[in-house]
mmCIF file of C-alpha atoms in Angstrom:
data_model
loop_
_atom_site.group_PDB
_atom_site.id
_atom_site.type_symbol
_atom_site.label_atom_id
_atom_site.label_comp_id
_atom_site.label_asym_id
_atom_site.label_seq_id
_atom_site.Cartn_x
_atom_site.Cartn_y
_atom_site.Cartn_z
ATOM 1 C CA MET A 1 0.486 -0.043 0.039
ATOM 2 C CA TYR A 2 1.505 2.781 -1.223
ATOM 3 C CA GLN A 3 2.423 5.329 2.033
ATOM 4 C CA ALA A 4 1.045 3.801 4.243
ATOM 5 C CA ASP A 5 2.306 4.049 6.882
ATOM 6 C CA GLY A 6 2.336 1.069 9.830
ATOM 7 C CA PHE A 7 0.626 -0.943 6.418
ATOM 8 C CA GLY A 8 2.104 -3.205 4.599
ATOM 9 C CA HIS A 9 4.731 -6.782 4.455
ATOM 10 C CA GLU A 10 5.299 -7.108 7.502
ATOM 11 C CA GLY A 11 7.628 -10.505 7.644
ATOM 12 C CA GLN A 12 5.880 -13.558 5.378
ATOM 13 C CA ASN A 13 2.993 -11.378 5.807
ATOM 14 C CA CYS A 14 1.473 -9.383 2.433
ATOM 15 C CA THR A 15 -0.616 -6.493 3.291
ATOM 16 C CA PHE A 16 -3.603 -8.440 3.663
ATOM 17 C CA GLU A 17 -2.001 -10.677 6.448
ATOM 18 C CA THR A 18 -0.834 -7.942 7.893
ATOM 19 C CA LEU A 19 -3.952 -5.465 8.102
ATOM 20 C CA CYS A 20 -6.113 -9.034 9.056
ATOM 21 C CA ALA A 21 -3.506 -8.814 11.826
ATOM 22 C CA ARG A 22 -3.364 -4.914 12.713
ATOM 23 C CA PHE A 23 -6.761 -4.075 13.152
ATOM 24 C CA GLY A 24 -7.750 -8.032 14.489
ATOM 25 C CA THR A 25 -10.068 -9.973 12.032
ATOM 26 C CA PRO A 26 -11.814 -12.673 13.444
ATOM 27 C CA ASP A 27 -13.347 -14.013 10.041
ATOM 28 C CA LYS A 28 -12.302 -16.670 8.528
ATOM 29 C CA LYS A 29 -13.294 -16.251 5.310
ATOM 30 C CA VAL A 30 -11.698 -12.947 5.207
ATOM 31 C CA ARG A 31 -8.171 -15.016 7.012
ATOM 32 C CA LEU A 32 -8.571 -17.637 4.554
ATOM 33 C CA ILE A 33 -9.107 -14.746 1.452
ATOM 34 C CA GLY A 34 -5.873 -12.875 3.273
ATOM 35 C CA HIS A 35 -3.967 -16.389 1.915
ATOM 36 C CA ALA A 36 -4.522 -16.704 -1.367
ATOM 37 C CA ILE A 37 -3.785 -12.691 -1.678
ATOM 38 C CA HIS A 38 -0.304 -13.998 -0.411
ATOM 39 C CA ASP A 39 -0.064 -16.931 -1.995
ATOM 40 C CA ALA A 40 -1.069 -14.679 -5.562
ATOM 41 C CA ASP A 41 1.718 -11.272 -3.185
ATOM 42 C CA LEU A 42 4.451 -14.109 -2.887
ATOM 43 C CA ASP A 43 4.206 -16.311 -5.504
ATOM 44 C CA ASP A 44 5.045 -18.914 -3.293
ATOM 45 C CA ASP A 45 2.978 -21.031 -2.294
ATOM 46 C CA LYS A 46 2.336 -20.729 1.476
ATOM 47 C CA PHE A 47 -0.707 -21.395 1.359
ATOM 48 C CA GLY A 48 -1.682 -23.344 -2.189
ATOM 49 C CA ARG A 49 -4.333 -21.110 -2.661
ATOM 50 C CA THR A 50 -5.128 -20.152 -5.633
ATOM 51 C CA GLU A 51 -7.762 -17.789 -6.479
ATOM 52 C CA GLY A 52 -5.674 -14.661 -5.631
ATOM 53 C CA ILE A 53 -3.354 -15.983 -7.954
ATOM 54 C CA THR A 54 -6.937 -15.949 -10.421
ATOM 55 C CA ILE A 55 -7.924 -12.412 -9.840
ATOM 56 C CA ASN A 56 -3.753 -11.047 -9.932
ATOM 57 C CA GLN A 57 -3.919 -12.286 -13.592
ATOM 58 C CA ILE A 58 -7.437 -10.620 -14.027
ATOM 59 C CA LEU A 59 -6.438 -7.301 -12.994
ATOM 60 C CA LYS A 60 -3.725 -7.580 -14.403
ATOM 61 C CA GLY A 61 -5.209 -8.363 -18.174
ATOM 62 C CA TRP A 62 -7.545 -5.290 -17.357
ATOM 63 C CA ALA A 63 -4.432 -2.833 -16.687
ATOM 64 C CA LYS A 64 -2.990 -3.845 -19.872
ATOM 65 C CA GLN A 65 -6.308 -2.764 -21.476
ATOM 66 C CA GLY A 66 -6.129 0.057 -20.286
ATOM 67 C CA ILE A 67 -8.482 0.582 -17.315
ATOM 68 C CA PRO A 68 -8.378 3.539 -14.865
ATOM 69 C CA ASP A 69 -6.879 2.882 -11.648
ATOM 70 C CA ASP A 70 -10.014 3.386 -9.424
ATOM 71 C CA GLU A 71 -11.936 1.325 -12.380
ATOM 72 C CA LEU A 72 -9.258 -1.039 -11.703
ATOM 73 C CA LEU A 73 -9.642 -0.837 -7.545
ATOM 74 C CA ARG A 74 -14.599 -0.505 -7.899
ATOM 75 C CA ARG A 75 -13.776 -4.302 -9.284
ATOM 76 C CA GLY A 76 -11.454 -5.684 -7.449
ATOM 77 C CA MET A 77 -13.317 -5.419 -4.698
ATOM 78 C CA ASP A 78 -16.293 -7.101 -6.833
ATOM 79 C CA LEU A 79 -13.967 -10.185 -7.327
ATOM 80 C CA ILE A 80 -13.244 -9.876 -3.428
ATOM 81 C CA GLU A 81 -16.946 -9.749 -3.072
ATOM 82 C CA GLY A 82 -17.874 -12.513 -4.904
ATOM 83 C CA LEU A 83 -14.649 -14.952 -3.626
ATOM 84 C CA TYR A 84 -15.611 -13.906 0.077
ATOM 85 C CA HIS A 85 -19.073 -14.984 -0.578
ATOM 86 C CA SER A 86 -18.607 -18.272 -2.368
ATOM 87 C CA ILE A 87 -16.215 -19.132 0.368
ATOM 88 C CA ALA A 88 -18.019 -22.615 2.677
#
């Protein structure tokens, strides 16, 4: 997260995991999404979650289409929201 004091990669955690830890997020689905984002962001397959990799590929494809950053952010949030509701 650009210029976000105190938030970012911490140790072996990606920014999403750092945010969850700092805010004490108890939601299991949010933690699972954090695992997916970790695997995509750090490309280390630590959790074996492929959803984040797929979302990352979609976002990169949209970026190559020249979609503005604010629209990419909105679409990315919609993707994560959909993923949240699909996790059992």
